[in-house]
Tab-separated table of C-alpha atoms and ligand atoms in Angstrom:
chain	number	residue	atom	x	y	z
A	1203	MET	CA	7.393	20.349	10.676
A	1204	ILE	CA	9.926	17.859	11.489
A	1205	GLU	CA	10.563	14.880	8.993
A	1206	ALA	CA	13.107	12.119	9.574
A	1207	LYS	CA	13.554	9.977	6.570
A	1208	ASN	CA	14.940	6.505	7.179
A	1209	ILE	CA	17.459	7.292	9.899
A	1210	THR	CA	20.002	4.832	11.219
A	1211	LYS	CA	22.310	5.304	13.837
A	1212	LYS	CA	25.324	2.955	14.466
A	1213	PHE	CA	27.706	3.038	17.408
A	1214	ARG	CA	30.545	0.673	16.262
A	1215	GLN	CA	28.954	-2.951	15.709
A	1216	GLN	CA	25.784	-1.816	17.656
A	1217	THR	CA	22.507	-0.549	15.799
A	1218	ALA	CA	21.018	1.856	18.241
A	1219	VAL	CA	18.252	3.306	15.782
A	1220	ASP	CA	17.425	1.138	12.730
A	1221	ASN	CA	15.923	2.689	9.585
A	1222	ILE	CA	13.014	4.803	11.192
A	1223	SER	CA	11.057	7.511	9.558
A	1224	PHE	CA	8.369	9.573	11.204
A	1225	ASN	CA	6.583	13.329	10.221
A	1226	ILE	CA	5.969	15.681	13.150
A	1227	GLU	CA	3.129	18.362	12.433
A	1228	GLU	CA	3.247	21.903	13.646
A	1229	GLY	CA	1.840	22.141	17.182
A	1230	GLU	CA	1.908	18.485	17.703
A	1231	ASN	CA	2.861	16.579	20.879
A	1232	PHE	CA	4.999	13.735	19.808
A	1233	VAL	CA	6.021	11.068	22.322
A	1234	LEU	CA	8.829	8.523	21.799
A	1235	LEU	CA	7.867	5.557	23.917
A	1236	GLY	CA	9.656	2.437	24.951
A	1237	THR	CA	11.836	0.432	27.268
A	1238	SER	CA	15.241	1.329	28.288
A	1239	GLY	CA	18.074	1.026	25.532
A	1240	CYS	CA	15.047	1.169	22.478
A	1241	GLY	CA	16.954	4.183	20.906
A	1242	LYS	CA	14.571	7.037	22.223
A	1243	THR	CA	17.279	9.072	23.400
A	1244	THR	CA	19.589	8.633	20.214
A	1245	THR	CA	16.541	9.619	18.088
A	1246	LEU	CA	16.085	12.671	19.881
A	1247	LYS	CA	19.606	13.956	19.680
A	1248	MET	CA	19.558	13.606	16.062
A	1249	LEU	CA	16.880	16.152	15.727
A	1250	ASN	CA	19.256	18.995	16.949
A	1251	ARG	CA	22.264	17.253	15.993
A	1252	LEU	CA	23.812	16.602	19.242
A	1253	ILE	CA	24.103	13.199	17.216
A	1254	GLU	CA	25.011	12.843	13.591
A	1255	PRO	CA	22.905	9.851	11.888
A	1256	THR	CA	25.044	7.123	10.287
A	1257	ALA	CA	22.435	6.989	7.293
A	1258	GLY	CA	19.015	9.015	6.440
A	1259	SER	CA	18.181	12.934	6.693
A	1260	ILE	CA	16.113	15.065	8.785
A	1261	TYR	CA	14.168	17.945	7.611
A	1262	ILE	CA	12.943	20.942	9.921
A	1263	ASN	CA	10.559	23.290	7.933
A	1264	GLN	CA	11.285	21.463	4.784
A	1265	LYS	CA	15.307	22.291	5.451
A	1266	ASN	CA	17.635	19.381	5.656
A	1267	ILE	CA	19.314	20.225	9.286
A	1268	GLU	CA	22.734	18.581	8.020
A	1269	GLU	CA	23.072	21.797	5.598
A	1270	GLN	CA	22.383	24.065	8.791
A	1271	ASN	CA	24.866	25.262	11.114
A	1272	ALA	CA	24.789	22.926	14.292
A	1273	GLU	CA	25.184	25.541	16.960
A	1274	THR	CA	22.699	27.966	15.354
A	1275	LEU	CA	20.233	24.907	15.078
A	1276	ARG	CA	20.554	23.939	18.577
A	1277	ARG	CA	19.978	27.528	19.843
A	1278	SER	CA	16.600	27.480	17.793
A	1279	ILE	CA	15.169	24.589	19.480
A	1280	GLY	CA	14.382	24.110	23.144
A	1281	TYR	CA	15.841	21.293	24.896
A	1282	VAL	CA	15.117	19.446	28.432
A	1283	LEU	CA	17.533	16.906	29.533
A	1284	GLN	CA	16.812	14.148	31.711
A	1285	ASN	CA	18.836	15.017	34.549
A	1286	THR	CA	18.109	18.917	34.287
A	1287	GLY	CA	21.747	19.270	32.990
A	1288	LEU	CA	21.687	22.655	34.895
A	1289	PHE	CA	24.886	24.348	35.410
A	1290	PRO	CA	25.941	24.006	39.269
A	1291	HIS	CA	27.953	27.108	39.234
A	1292	TYR	CA	25.314	29.343	37.706
A	1293	THR	CA	22.348	30.804	39.739
A	1294	VAL	CA	18.877	29.765	39.042
A	1295	ALA	CA	18.216	33.258	36.786
A	1296	GLU	CA	21.846	32.603	35.110
A	1297	ASN	CA	20.802	29.001	34.055
A	1298	ILE	CA	17.686	30.006	32.777
A	1299	ALA	CA	19.121	32.834	30.491
A	1300	VAL	CA	21.671	31.035	28.840
A	1301	VAL	CA	20.110	30.903	25.450
A	1302	PRO	CA	18.659	34.549	25.486
A	1303	ASN	CA	22.434	35.465	26.355
A	1304	LEU	CA	23.744	33.568	23.382
A	1305	PHE	CA	21.146	35.663	21.382
A	1306	LYS	CA	22.629	38.800	22.952
A	1307	TRP	CA	19.321	40.190	24.418
A	1308	ASN	CA	19.592	43.011	26.446
A	1309	LYS	CA	19.861	42.635	30.263
A	1310	GLU	CA	16.299	44.045	31.035
A	1311	LYS	CA	14.707	41.859	28.307
A	1312	ILE	CA	16.344	38.847	29.818
A	1313	ARG	CA	15.518	39.681	33.448
A	1314	LEU	CA	11.858	40.224	32.344
A	1315	ARG	CA	11.611	36.953	30.693
A	1316	VAL	CA	13.510	34.800	33.287
A	1317	GLU	CA	10.861	36.497	35.983
A	1318	GLU	CA	8.220	35.768	33.669
A	1319	LEU	CA	9.026	32.022	33.403
A	1320	MET	CA	9.746	31.633	37.268
A	1321	ARG	CA	6.172	32.823	37.906
A	1322	LYS	CA	4.853	30.520	35.346
A	1323	LEU	CA	6.562	27.422	36.460
A	1324	HIS	CA	5.720	28.493	40.322
A	1325	LEU	CA	9.161	29.092	41.168
A	1326	SER	CA	9.476	31.694	43.869
A	1327	LYS	CA	11.354	35.043	43.376
A	1328	GLU	CA	13.665	34.288	46.225
A	1329	TYR	CA	15.374	31.603	44.027
A	1330	TYR	CA	16.419	34.002	41.306
A	1331	ASN	CA	20.029	34.119	42.849
A	1332	ALA	CA	20.093	30.546	44.388
A	1333	TYR	CA	22.298	27.671	43.005
A	1334	PRO	CA	20.658	24.503	41.568
A	1335	ASN	CA	22.023	22.616	44.730
A	1336	GLU	CA	19.851	24.766	47.052
A	1337	LEU	CA	16.568	23.658	45.249
A	1338	SER	CA	14.838	20.539	45.502
A	1339	GLY	CA	14.724	18.191	42.527
A	1340	GLY	CA	11.108	19.229	41.491
A	1341	GLN	CA	12.238	22.881	41.476
A	1342	GLN	CA	15.528	21.899	39.548
A	1343	GLN	CA	13.316	20.510	36.910
A	1344	ARG	CA	11.228	23.549	36.712
A	1345	VAL	CA	14.196	25.497	36.072
A	1346	GLY	CA	15.267	23.388	33.661
A	1347	LEU	CA	11.761	23.732	31.736
A	1348	ALA	CA	12.106	27.217	32.155
A	1349	ARG	CA	15.704	27.128	30.597
A	1350	ALA	CA	14.289	25.355	27.457
A	1351	LEU	CA	11.336	27.729	26.791
A	1352	ALA	CA	13.458	31.001	27.362
A	1353	ALA	CA	13.978	31.852	23.961
A	1354	ASP	CA	10.527	30.897	23.059
A	1355	ALA	CA	11.759	28.154	20.305
A	1356	ALA	CA	8.841	26.755	18.396
A	1357	ILE	CA	10.188	23.082	18.773
A	1358	LEU	CA	10.786	21.547	22.246
A	1359	LEU	CA	12.742	18.123	22.599
A	1360	MET	CA	12.398	16.668	26.048
A	1361	ASP	CA	14.230	13.703	27.212
A	1362	GLU	CA	12.640	11.860	30.375
A	1363	PRO	CA	11.879	15.445	31.576
A	1364	PHE	CA	10.033	14.256	34.690
A	1365	GLY	CA	11.600	10.856	34.950
A	1366	ALA	CA	14.337	11.842	37.943
A	1367	LEU	CA	11.489	12.727	40.367
A	1368	ASP	CA	9.404	10.936	42.901
A	1369	PRO	CA	5.644	10.200	41.756
A	1370	ILE	CA	3.928	12.897	43.474
A	1371	THR	CA	6.353	15.793	42.619
A	1372	ARG	CA	6.383	14.249	38.910
A	1373	THR	CA	2.465	14.482	38.579
A	1374	LYS	CA	2.637	18.140	39.935
A	1375	VAL	CA	5.520	19.211	37.644
A	1376	ARG	CA	4.017	17.638	34.649
A	1377	THR	CA	0.277	19.091	35.427
A	1378	ASP	CA	1.796	22.660	35.604
A	1379	PHE	CA	3.720	22.072	32.540
A	1380	ILE	CA	0.551	20.849	30.559
A	1381	ASN	CA	-1.418	23.807	31.875
A	1382	LEU	CA	1.147	26.437	30.430
A	1383	GLU	CA	0.258	27.975	27.196
A	1384	GLU	CA	3.501	27.109	25.697
A	1385	PHE	CA	2.793	23.463	26.118
A	1386	LYS	CA	-0.350	24.273	23.950
A	1387	LYS	CA	1.619	25.953	21.088
A	1388	LYS	CA	4.682	24.235	20.757
A	1389	THR	CA	5.899	21.222	18.530
A	1390	ILE	CA	6.872	19.138	21.323
A	1391	VAL	CA	8.926	15.998	20.954
A	1392	LEU	CA	8.999	13.994	24.286
A	1393	VAL	CA	10.841	10.987	25.162
A	1394	THR	CA	9.662	8.691	27.938
A	1395	HIS	CA	9.245	5.013	29.190
A	1396	ASP	CA	6.489	5.938	31.274
A	1397	VAL	CA	3.175	4.872	29.610
A	1398	GLN	CA	0.968	7.029	31.709
A	1399	GLU	CA	3.140	9.994	31.053
A	1400	ALA	CA	2.874	9.077	27.092
A	1401	PHE	CA	-0.973	9.049	27.387
A	1402	GLU	CA	-1.277	12.051	29.152
A	1403	LEU	CA	1.031	14.376	26.771
A	1404	ALA	CA	0.655	12.929	23.365
A	1405	ASP	CA	-1.384	13.595	20.466
A	1406	ARG	CA	0.720	10.689	18.912
A	1407	ILE	CA	2.771	8.081	20.251
A	1408	CYS	CA	5.525	6.408	18.537
A	1409	LEU	CA	6.410	3.302	20.332
A	1410	MET	CA	9.916	1.771	19.501
A	1411	ASP	CA	11.609	-1.599	20.270
A	1412	LYS	CA	15.305	-2.265	19.622
A	1413	GLY	CA	15.896	0.721	17.352
A	1414	LYS	CA	12.662	0.138	15.268
A	1415	ILE	CA	9.621	2.099	15.294
A	1416	ILE	CA	6.688	-0.992	16.012
A	1417	GLN	CA	3.814	1.636	15.666
A	1418	THR	CA	2.892	5.363	15.193
A	1419	GLY	CA	-0.698	6.609	16.089
A	1420	THR	CA	-2.839	8.328	18.600
A	1421	PRO	CA	-3.181	6.707	22.053
A	1422	ALA	CA	-6.624	5.337	20.985
A	1423	GLU	CA	-5.148	3.753	17.945
A	1424	LEU	CA	-2.350	1.780	19.876
A	1425	LEU	CA	-5.041	0.601	22.453
A	1426	PHE	CA	-7.686	-0.443	19.972
A	1427	LYS	CA	-5.828	-1.192	16.681
A	1428	PRO	CA	-2.358	-2.430	17.806
A	1429	VAL	CA	-0.476	-3.811	14.776
A	1430	ASP	CA	1.040	-6.847	16.338
A	1431	SER	CA	1.423	-8.634	19.998
A	1432	PHE	CA	4.174	-6.540	20.989
A	1433	VAL	CA	1.955	-3.450	21.126
A	1434	LYS	CA	-0.946	-5.324	22.567
A	1435	THR	CA	1.054	-6.808	25.287
A	1436	PHE	CA	3.097	-3.257	26.007
A	1437	PHE	CA	-0.054	-1.842	27.303
A	1438	ASP	CA	-1.883	-4.910	28.872
A	1439	GLU	CA	-0.994	-4.000	32.452
A	1440	GLN	CA	-2.820	-0.674	32.686
A	1441	ARG	CA	-5.057	-1.444	29.843
A	1442	LEU	CA	-8.344	-0.256	31.238
A	1443	GLN	CA	-7.181	2.850	32.725
A	1444	LEU	CA	-5.506	3.881	29.452
A	1445	GLU	CA	-8.624	3.101	27.870
A	1446	TYR	CA	-10.650	5.202	29.716
A	1447	LYS	CA	-8.163	8.052	29.402
A	1448	SER	CA	-7.945	8.019	25.702
A	1449	VAL	CA	-11.757	7.761	24.511
A	1450	THR	CA	-13.473	10.901	24.900
A	1451	LEU	CA	-17.292	11.394	25.035
A	1452	GLN	CA	-17.283	12.745	21.764
A	1453	MET	CA	-16.008	9.630	20.356
A	1454	LEU	CA	-18.694	7.479	22.034
A	1455	TRP	CA	-21.265	9.931	20.856
A	1456	GLN	CA	-23.130	7.290	18.296
A	1457	PHE	CA	-23.387	4.874	21.259
A	1458	LEU	CA	-24.650	7.442	23.901
A	1459	LYS	CA	-28.553	7.565	24.179
A	1460	ASP	CA	-30.020	10.889	23.009
A	1461	ASP	CA	-31.969	12.743	25.638
A	1462	HIS	CA	-34.628	15.069	25.340
A	1463	SER	CA	-36.108	14.825	28.636
A	1464	ASN	CA	-34.711	16.958	31.668
A	1465	THR	CA	-30.909	17.508	30.438
A	1466	SER	CA	-31.520	21.128	31.186
A	1467	SER	CA	-31.694	20.622	34.992
A	1468	LEU	CA	-28.437	18.785	34.602
A	1469	LYS	CA	-24.574	19.871	34.779
A	1470	GLU	CA	-23.024	19.914	31.879
A	1471	ILE	CA	-19.589	18.721	30.926
A	1472	SER	CA	-17.727	19.146	27.668
A	1473	SER	CA	-17.614	16.408	25.150
A	1474	GLN	CA	-13.935	16.552	24.975
A	1475	THR	CA	-13.782	14.861	28.668
A	1476	ASN	CA	-12.667	11.441	28.742
A	1477	ILE	CA	-14.105	8.382	30.303
A	1478	TRP	CA	-11.823	8.356	33.232
A	1479	GLN	CA	-12.495	12.404	34.015
A	1480	ALA	CA	-16.306	11.657	33.471
A	1481	LEU	CA	-16.324	8.987	35.849
A	1482	GLU	CA	-14.219	10.869	38.356
A	1483	TYR	CA	-16.754	13.952	37.834
A	1484	LEU	CA	-19.563	11.690	38.554
A	1485	ASN	CA	-17.922	10.461	41.838
A	1486	THR	CA	-16.968	13.507	43.129
A	1487	ASN	CA	-19.983	15.460	42.354
A	1488	ASN	CA	-22.391	13.118	43.912
A	1489	ASP	CA	-24.473	13.676	40.656
A	1490	ASP	CA	-26.177	10.220	38.992
A	1491	SER	CA	-26.318	12.008	35.611
A	1492	VAL	CA	-24.742	14.804	34.038
A	1493	SER	CA	-25.091	16.360	30.357
A	1494	THR	CA	-22.836	16.840	27.547
A	1495	LYS	CA	-23.223	18.699	24.037
A	1496	ASN	CA	-21.785	18.212	20.721
A	1497	ASN	CA	-23.039	20.086	17.624
A	1498	ASN	CA	-26.339	20.951	19.379
A	1499	THR	CA	-27.278	17.409	20.324
A	1500	VAL	CA	-27.370	16.483	23.865
A	1501	LYS	CA	-26.737	13.458	25.848
A	1502	GLU	CA	-27.134	12.244	29.216
A	1503	ILE	CA	-24.223	10.474	30.787
A	1504	ASN	CA	-24.585	8.192	33.793
A	1505	TYR	CA	-22.607	5.296	34.838
A	1506	ALA	CA	-24.636	2.719	33.126
A	1507	SER	CA	-24.854	4.716	29.852
A	1508	LEU	CA	-21.093	5.401	29.904
A	1509	MET	CA	-20.014	1.857	30.326
A	1510	HIS	CA	-22.841	0.871	27.920
A	1511	ALA	CA	-21.464	3.106	25.316
A	1512	PHE	CA	-17.638	2.240	25.988
A	1513	ASN	CA	-18.503	-1.634	25.158
A	1514	GLN	CA	-20.158	-0.760	22.094
A	1515	TYR	CA	-17.260	1.713	20.879
A	1516	LYS	CA	-14.801	-1.359	21.568
A	1517	LYS	CA	-17.293	-3.955	19.650
A	1518	TYR	CA	-17.454	-1.731	16.878
A	1519	ASN	CA	-13.833	-0.233	16.575
B	617	ADP	N1	27.526	7.043	22.634
B	617	ADP	C1	27.247	5.893	22.613
B	617	ADP	N2	27.872	4.753	22.316
B	617	ADP	C2	27.763	3.578	22.300
B	617	ADP	N3	26.474	2.884	22.353
B	617	ADP	C3	25.532	3.646	22.531
B	617	ADP	C4	25.823	5.126	22.953
B	617	ADP	N4	24.592	6.073	23.185
B	617	ADP	C5	23.701	4.968	23.173
B	617	ADP	N5	24.112	3.585	22.746
B	617	ADP	C6	23.391	2.589	22.822
B	617	ADP	O1	22.372	2.620	21.949
B	617	ADP	C7	21.333	2.057	22.464
B	617	ADP	C8	19.950	3.019	22.339
B	617	ADP	O2	20.478	3.835	23.395
B	617	ADP	P1	19.277	5.216	24.002
B	617	ADP	O3	19.127	5.946	22.938
B	617	ADP	O4	20.024	5.957	24.953
B	617	ADP	O5	18.137	4.358	24.376
B	617	ADP	P2	16.869	5.072	25.206
B	617	ADP	O6	17.016	6.487	25.325
B	617	ADP	O7	15.731	4.460	24.636
B	617	ADP	O8	17.143	4.273	26.681
B	617	ADP	C9	21.479	1.072	23.767
B	617	ADP	O9	21.916	0.046	23.643
B	617	ADP	C10	22.855	2.073	24.087
B	617	ADP	O10	23.556	1.594	25.111
B	618	MG	MG1	17.248	7.815	27.047
């Protein structure tokens, strides 16, 4: 759906983005990850022509975006800015309705859409006519998300959308966002410097450094098959937690013992559950074992079998 071919951006002497290429599939959540200044925002802004590349081309649905009107292109792509970018003199409803108004939707359709999004993003109706400065940071960020979703664009670009919030609010807003049906449907390109956030949101992560892409792959690929020591050390601090979160029971299947005894009496969890969630489940439910099913085979999961399978997985991957 999105194809970037050898794009470079130079600001006078400095190369902010250095000859990078990537393909993003329809419906995919693609995360640009890297430390501050590595070129993430510049890359994102080239996708909707807020910044023009110095060299290279970008195609959306096989069409070169250079050949499209920049305004039209921008309206057809949702965009969430780092610091919400809300208009301070517009009400919440007016902020959410910016793009539908540009599309000249009728008033009733706009009102219904704004109300629907406020409900979905857990913004109380009483804020409909409030101004951004009357809202908390988390609420403002929810308005920013609602605005980006308003016209139901197929592509959503998000620049550190949860970055300016305190950790607790950030987790709340992020969880609510992940649970939206829109999150599952849309093609999303998200910029973050937060490793946990990247792992929570990404189908694939594109790890950047100094304007270059160092590795693109699934979270598990970056953890277990790093291309070099930069990638390896990038995740070291949180490695164990990230590994638990990126490996599902299904990925461990061949290393989990088959069970033919008493699994029918056990509670069942999905084979898409990751190790982290499975451990949490065992902990909070006070169950010693649970069962999980995949293609008609059933496995019994307990702490020991899970750890054993995980170690085998690491050894043979
Ligand atoms: N408008 C600009 N003019 C000059 N340099 C810029 C401009 N925008 C970004 N840069 C530089 O390009 C590099 C990449 O910036 P950016 O894409 O914002 O990084 P990130 O989003 O990863 O923090 C940085 O060194 C930054 O200072
Ligand atoms: Mg940035």
